[in-house]
XYZ file of C-alpha atoms in Angstrom:
335
model
C -33.778 -93.138 76.387
C -35.284 -90.864 79.165
C -39.370 -90.561 78.884
C -40.568 -87.880 76.699
C -37.072 -87.946 74.310
C -37.879 -88.651 70.746
C -35.971 -90.762 69.010
C -33.659 -89.529 66.625
C -33.969 -91.180 63.042
C -31.044 -93.111 61.868
C -29.171 -91.312 58.845
C -29.450 -93.418 55.627
C -26.512 -94.910 54.315
C -25.080 -94.030 50.899
C -25.960 -97.380 49.875
C -29.650 -97.186 50.979
C -30.167 -93.868 49.415
C -28.777 -95.036 46.052
C -31.118 -98.288 46.213
C -33.819 -96.031 47.062
C -33.195 -94.069 44.073
C -32.571 -96.932 41.765
C -36.020 -98.453 42.293
C -37.613 -94.770 41.753
C -35.939 -94.492 38.384
C -36.139 -97.601 36.981
C -40.242 -97.247 37.943
C -40.168 -93.781 36.240
C -36.790 -92.696 34.693
C -37.496 -88.937 34.744
C -37.671 -89.040 38.489
C -33.561 -88.448 38.222
C -34.477 -84.863 37.790
C -34.954 -85.032 41.466
C -31.890 -87.287 42.636
C -29.005 -85.986 44.437
C -26.169 -84.518 42.594
C -23.894 -87.319 42.907
C -26.614 -89.979 42.188
C -27.137 -87.813 38.697
C -23.262 -88.206 38.286
C -23.566 -92.323 38.867
C -23.316 -94.457 35.903
C -25.489 -97.306 37.169
C -28.364 -94.942 38.644
C -28.411 -93.084 35.479
C -28.258 -95.960 33.077
C -31.298 -97.415 34.929
C -33.037 -94.059 34.312
C -32.081 -94.231 30.668
C -33.617 -97.866 30.238
C -36.706 -96.610 31.785
C -36.956 -93.547 29.469
C -34.437 -92.397 27.316
C -35.482 -88.649 27.727
C -34.366 -89.173 31.267
C -30.638 -88.561 30.101
C -31.395 -84.936 30.121
C -31.234 -84.798 33.837
C -27.751 -86.628 34.154
C -24.548 -84.511 34.972
C -23.016 -82.530 32.496
C -20.104 -85.137 33.133
C -21.852 -88.227 32.004
C -23.615 -86.441 28.997
C -20.199 -85.879 27.364
C -18.618 -89.137 28.560
C -18.329 -91.025 25.254
C -17.940 -94.563 26.329
C -20.934 -94.141 28.567
C -23.088 -93.058 25.853
C -22.198 -95.714 23.762
C -23.236 -98.243 26.222
C -26.314 -96.373 26.746
C -26.959 -96.523 22.958
C -26.061 -100.414 22.699
C -28.648 -100.921 25.557
C -31.346 -99.094 23.960
C -30.635 -98.863 20.500
C -31.544 -95.108 20.851
C -28.972 -93.189 19.221
C -31.223 -90.314 19.600
C -29.717 -90.087 23.198
C -27.021 -88.066 21.335
C -29.311 -85.048 21.456
C -29.173 -84.781 24.985
C -25.243 -84.221 24.592
C -24.559 -80.867 22.880
C -21.143 -80.950 21.247
C -20.866 -84.533 20.798
C -23.151 -84.153 17.461
C -20.421 -82.448 15.331
C -17.949 -85.707 16.173
C -18.885 -87.017 12.814
C -17.088 -90.549 13.733
C -18.851 -90.767 16.987
C -22.183 -90.069 15.292
C -21.446 -93.165 12.748
C -20.285 -95.400 15.757
C -23.642 -94.617 17.701
C -25.856 -95.471 14.372
C -24.012 -98.836 14.098
C -24.747 -99.577 17.799
C -28.488 -98.561 17.011
C -29.022 -100.614 13.898
C -31.873 -100.395 11.696
C -35.590 -100.908 11.442
C -38.043 -101.091 13.958
C -36.817 -100.650 17.254
C -39.274 -101.280 20.476
C -37.191 -100.229 23.651
C -39.677 -97.667 24.879
C -42.762 -99.381 23.294
C -44.960 -99.409 26.328
C -43.692 -95.842 28.014
C -46.044 -93.055 26.311
C -44.348 -90.101 28.438
C -41.002 -90.982 26.801
C -42.654 -90.474 23.461
C -44.022 -87.142 24.724
C -40.628 -86.035 26.201
C -39.162 -86.803 22.749
C -41.468 -84.710 21.084
C -41.379 -81.966 23.527
C -37.476 -81.586 23.306
C -36.531 -82.558 20.133
C -37.960 -82.995 16.294
C -39.664 -85.998 15.917
C -41.745 -87.187 13.092
C -44.603 -89.541 13.644
C -44.181 -91.729 10.196
C -46.956 -93.822 10.787
C -50.343 -91.905 11.031
C -53.372 -94.425 12.027
C -56.501 -93.395 10.006
C -60.075 -94.299 11.093
C -62.349 -91.877 12.479
C -59.539 -90.230 14.667
C -57.585 -89.331 11.759
C -58.069 -85.418 11.743
C -57.426 -85.312 15.397
C -54.381 -87.529 15.245
C -52.974 -85.426 12.469
C -53.784 -82.272 14.938
C -51.978 -83.426 17.889
C -49.071 -84.170 15.902
C -49.288 -80.677 14.254
C -49.464 -79.353 17.852
C -46.679 -81.287 19.154
C -43.972 -82.697 17.102
C -44.149 -80.139 13.826
C -45.908 -82.619 11.219
C -46.049 -85.912 10.181
C -44.650 -87.870 7.243
C -48.135 -88.366 5.869
C -48.897 -87.645 2.124
C -52.392 -86.841 0.765
C -53.775 -86.762 -2.589
C -57.541 -86.365 -2.118
C -59.155 -86.910 -4.911
C -56.247 -87.758 -7.412
C -56.429 -91.469 -8.045
C -52.929 -93.213 -6.553
C -51.621 -96.509 -6.450
C -51.303 -98.120 -3.128
C -49.228 -100.780 -1.213
C -50.454 -104.092 -2.731
C -51.643 -105.514 -6.079
C -51.876 -109.033 -7.784
C -55.014 -109.681 -5.181
C -52.322 -109.476 -2.510
C -49.279 -111.445 -3.902
C -47.040 -108.543 -4.542
C -46.166 -105.938 -1.637
C -44.865 -102.585 -2.276
C -41.057 -102.649 -1.114
C -39.149 -100.277 1.178
C -37.662 -98.561 -2.139
C -39.393 -96.977 -5.282
C -41.492 -99.618 -6.532
C -41.315 -98.133 -10.236
C -45.094 -97.091 -10.909
C -44.992 -93.649 -9.740
C -45.725 -91.505 -12.858
C -44.895 -94.004 -15.042
C -47.355 -94.697 -17.974
C -49.534 -98.132 -16.977
C -48.039 -100.960 -19.688
C -50.364 -102.941 -21.672
C -51.446 -106.323 -20.014
C -49.465 -109.259 -21.081
C -47.722 -112.246 -19.581
C -44.699 -109.917 -19.191
C -45.866 -107.404 -17.378
C -45.029 -106.956 -13.896
C -47.454 -108.013 -11.077
C -47.234 -104.581 -9.460
C -49.567 -103.384 -11.996
C -52.303 -105.585 -11.386
C -54.313 -103.303 -9.364
C -56.820 -100.488 -8.680
C -55.737 -96.892 -8.775
C -57.846 -95.440 -5.626
C -58.919 -91.590 -4.598
C -60.581 -90.591 -1.180
C -63.905 -91.303 -3.262
C -63.361 -93.402 -6.054
C -61.520 -97.135 -7.158
C -61.076 -97.759 -10.859
C -58.461 -100.221 -12.964
C -55.922 -97.721 -14.336
C -55.906 -97.209 -18.012
C -53.215 -98.454 -19.958
C -50.910 -95.236 -20.984
C -52.239 -93.174 -17.897
C -50.001 -92.018 -15.491
C -50.861 -91.881 -11.354
C -48.718 -91.046 -8.336
C -47.624 -94.049 -6.128
C -48.889 -93.130 -2.674
C -45.910 -95.586 -1.004
C -43.117 -94.096 -2.815
C -44.005 -90.522 -1.974
C -44.463 -91.497 1.613
C -41.558 -93.297 1.740
C -39.452 -90.451 0.154
C -40.863 -88.368 2.880
C -39.807 -90.342 5.586
C -36.285 -90.733 4.264
C -35.892 -86.820 3.421
C -37.090 -86.096 7.186
C -34.657 -88.480 8.635
C -31.833 -86.892 6.661
C -32.988 -83.548 7.746
C -32.351 -85.001 11.242
C -35.687 -85.848 12.681
C -36.073 -88.705 14.619
C -38.747 -91.253 13.020
C -41.114 -92.767 15.109
C -44.544 -94.816 14.548
C -47.363 -95.595 16.650
C -49.281 -98.950 16.524
C -52.568 -97.465 17.858
C -54.316 -93.916 17.257
C -55.335 -93.978 21.139
C -54.299 -90.946 22.332
C -56.154 -91.206 25.490
C -58.662 -93.889 26.938
C -61.666 -91.594 25.901
C -60.609 -91.717 22.134
C -61.366 -95.869 22.236
C -64.846 -94.724 22.646
C -65.365 -91.492 21.041
C -63.481 -92.395 17.899
C -63.417 -96.239 17.560
C -59.620 -95.732 18.134
C -57.520 -99.091 18.687
C -54.467 -101.224 18.251
C -53.532 -102.389 14.417
C -51.207 -104.959 16.094
C -51.944 -108.807 14.110
C -51.313 -111.693 15.769
C -50.175 -114.878 14.247
C -53.583 -116.641 15.127
C -55.689 -113.649 13.699
C -53.478 -113.405 10.568
C -54.148 -117.333 9.808
C -57.788 -116.714 11.220
C -58.105 -113.866 8.110
C -55.627 -115.290 5.645
C -53.064 -112.372 6.237
C -49.510 -112.456 6.421
C -47.857 -112.534 9.989
C -46.226 -109.403 11.353
C -42.625 -110.335 11.679
C -39.535 -107.661 12.078
C -35.818 -108.120 12.105
C -35.468 -106.768 15.601
C -38.257 -109.053 16.868
C -41.541 -108.036 18.295
C -43.025 -107.312 21.835
C -44.343 -109.980 23.724
C -48.006 -110.694 23.390
C -47.954 -108.904 20.014
C -51.671 -108.305 19.199
C -53.133 -110.492 21.987
C -54.922 -109.434 25.012
C -54.523 -106.274 26.857
C -51.091 -103.713 27.143
C -50.553 -101.648 30.172
C -48.983 -98.113 28.974
C -47.358 -96.390 31.902
C -49.353 -93.624 32.941
C -51.653 -93.744 30.414
C -53.758 -97.083 31.602
C -54.503 -100.204 29.931
C -55.780 -101.031 26.364
C -56.716 -103.853 24.123
C -53.755 -104.605 21.800
C -56.288 -106.727 19.263
C -57.078 -104.753 16.379
C -60.898 -104.425 16.049
C -62.886 -105.799 12.896
C -64.009 -103.206 10.175
C -67.872 -103.214 10.028
C -67.498 -103.093 6.335
C -64.770 -105.049 5.266
C -64.966 -107.259 8.149
C -60.888 -107.381 8.493
C -58.897 -106.180 11.258
C -58.374 -102.317 11.095
C -54.991 -101.015 10.127
C -54.181 -102.960 7.107
C -51.875 -99.958 5.841
C -50.449 -99.376 9.455
C -49.092 -102.707 8.946
C -47.652 -102.133 5.428
C -46.000 -99.116 7.034
C -44.532 -101.089 9.819
C -42.960 -103.453 7.254
C -41.795 -100.893 5.174
C -40.011 -98.908 7.829
C -38.372 -102.090 8.879
C -36.765 -102.362 5.760
C -35.208 -98.934 5.958
C -31.191 -98.378 6.672
C -31.894 -96.215 9.932
C -33.996 -96.870 12.916
C -37.654 -96.143 13.402
C -38.743 -96.049 17.094
C -42.176 -97.655 17.579
C -44.822 -96.720 20.287
C -48.014 -98.056 21.062
C -49.703 -94.559 21.846
C -49.176 -91.901 19.382
């Protein structure tokens, strides 16, 4: 090469370009939006993007988004039956919708558990209802965030009206995933034949008391589960979060934290282990977790200063109840 001449960069091969984009979408699925058109139509690249972030399907070619075989493979890989919402027209195919539902299965699904941006993308693009709403100091702020971004939540609130809760008989009876039989039913007299679910207190926002024989009270759990099922039937995607950490500042500002309970902590506090029929993410309730684009947070549920028990007892019941429903519920660490 003559002195002063510039070396002309070698043009990358199609294989090199594809490898580069594969790495990009594996790291951040929605970068698929900037990929060359031919790669937005490449099954391997698009599948890699979907495995990283299901909402990336929006940026796939129209041909792939209407390819039933490809979509079925994607749902089998992610258990995200909601991917069909990015495929206009296919939702009217009742038989195909059933096939996708069968591929997704039921109960809690952790496919995008550590990807907060996927959850934000879901809420921005279609109606997603947060089913499990953490409480604590951040409750009002969590509710406001849900109202702004997802059209509401599947929470019910009875304020000062005393209601039945999720456990009875000193924790030996736990509310099932279906109606329990106590909601607005007269409290029977105590006897050896009375069901253990009646051996409990009723609670309102400010008081706790034994229910009087013959009195009727709402069951908060029955109402909440009905609300979740109703929202699912209306077409909402049911999701839940295992923390009330919207961003790092909430940890200090509101005492926000995780509600995960490891097996070791369950034994320490005499509580039941958290088990789900689809399994649970590695490191459940232990150490720290890195959330893509949001930071690193503790997975250990903080101890309540008054009860001296791990926070999130109600959240843990909600997870068990959701896991027993006959449709999928998508779990994220951050709401």
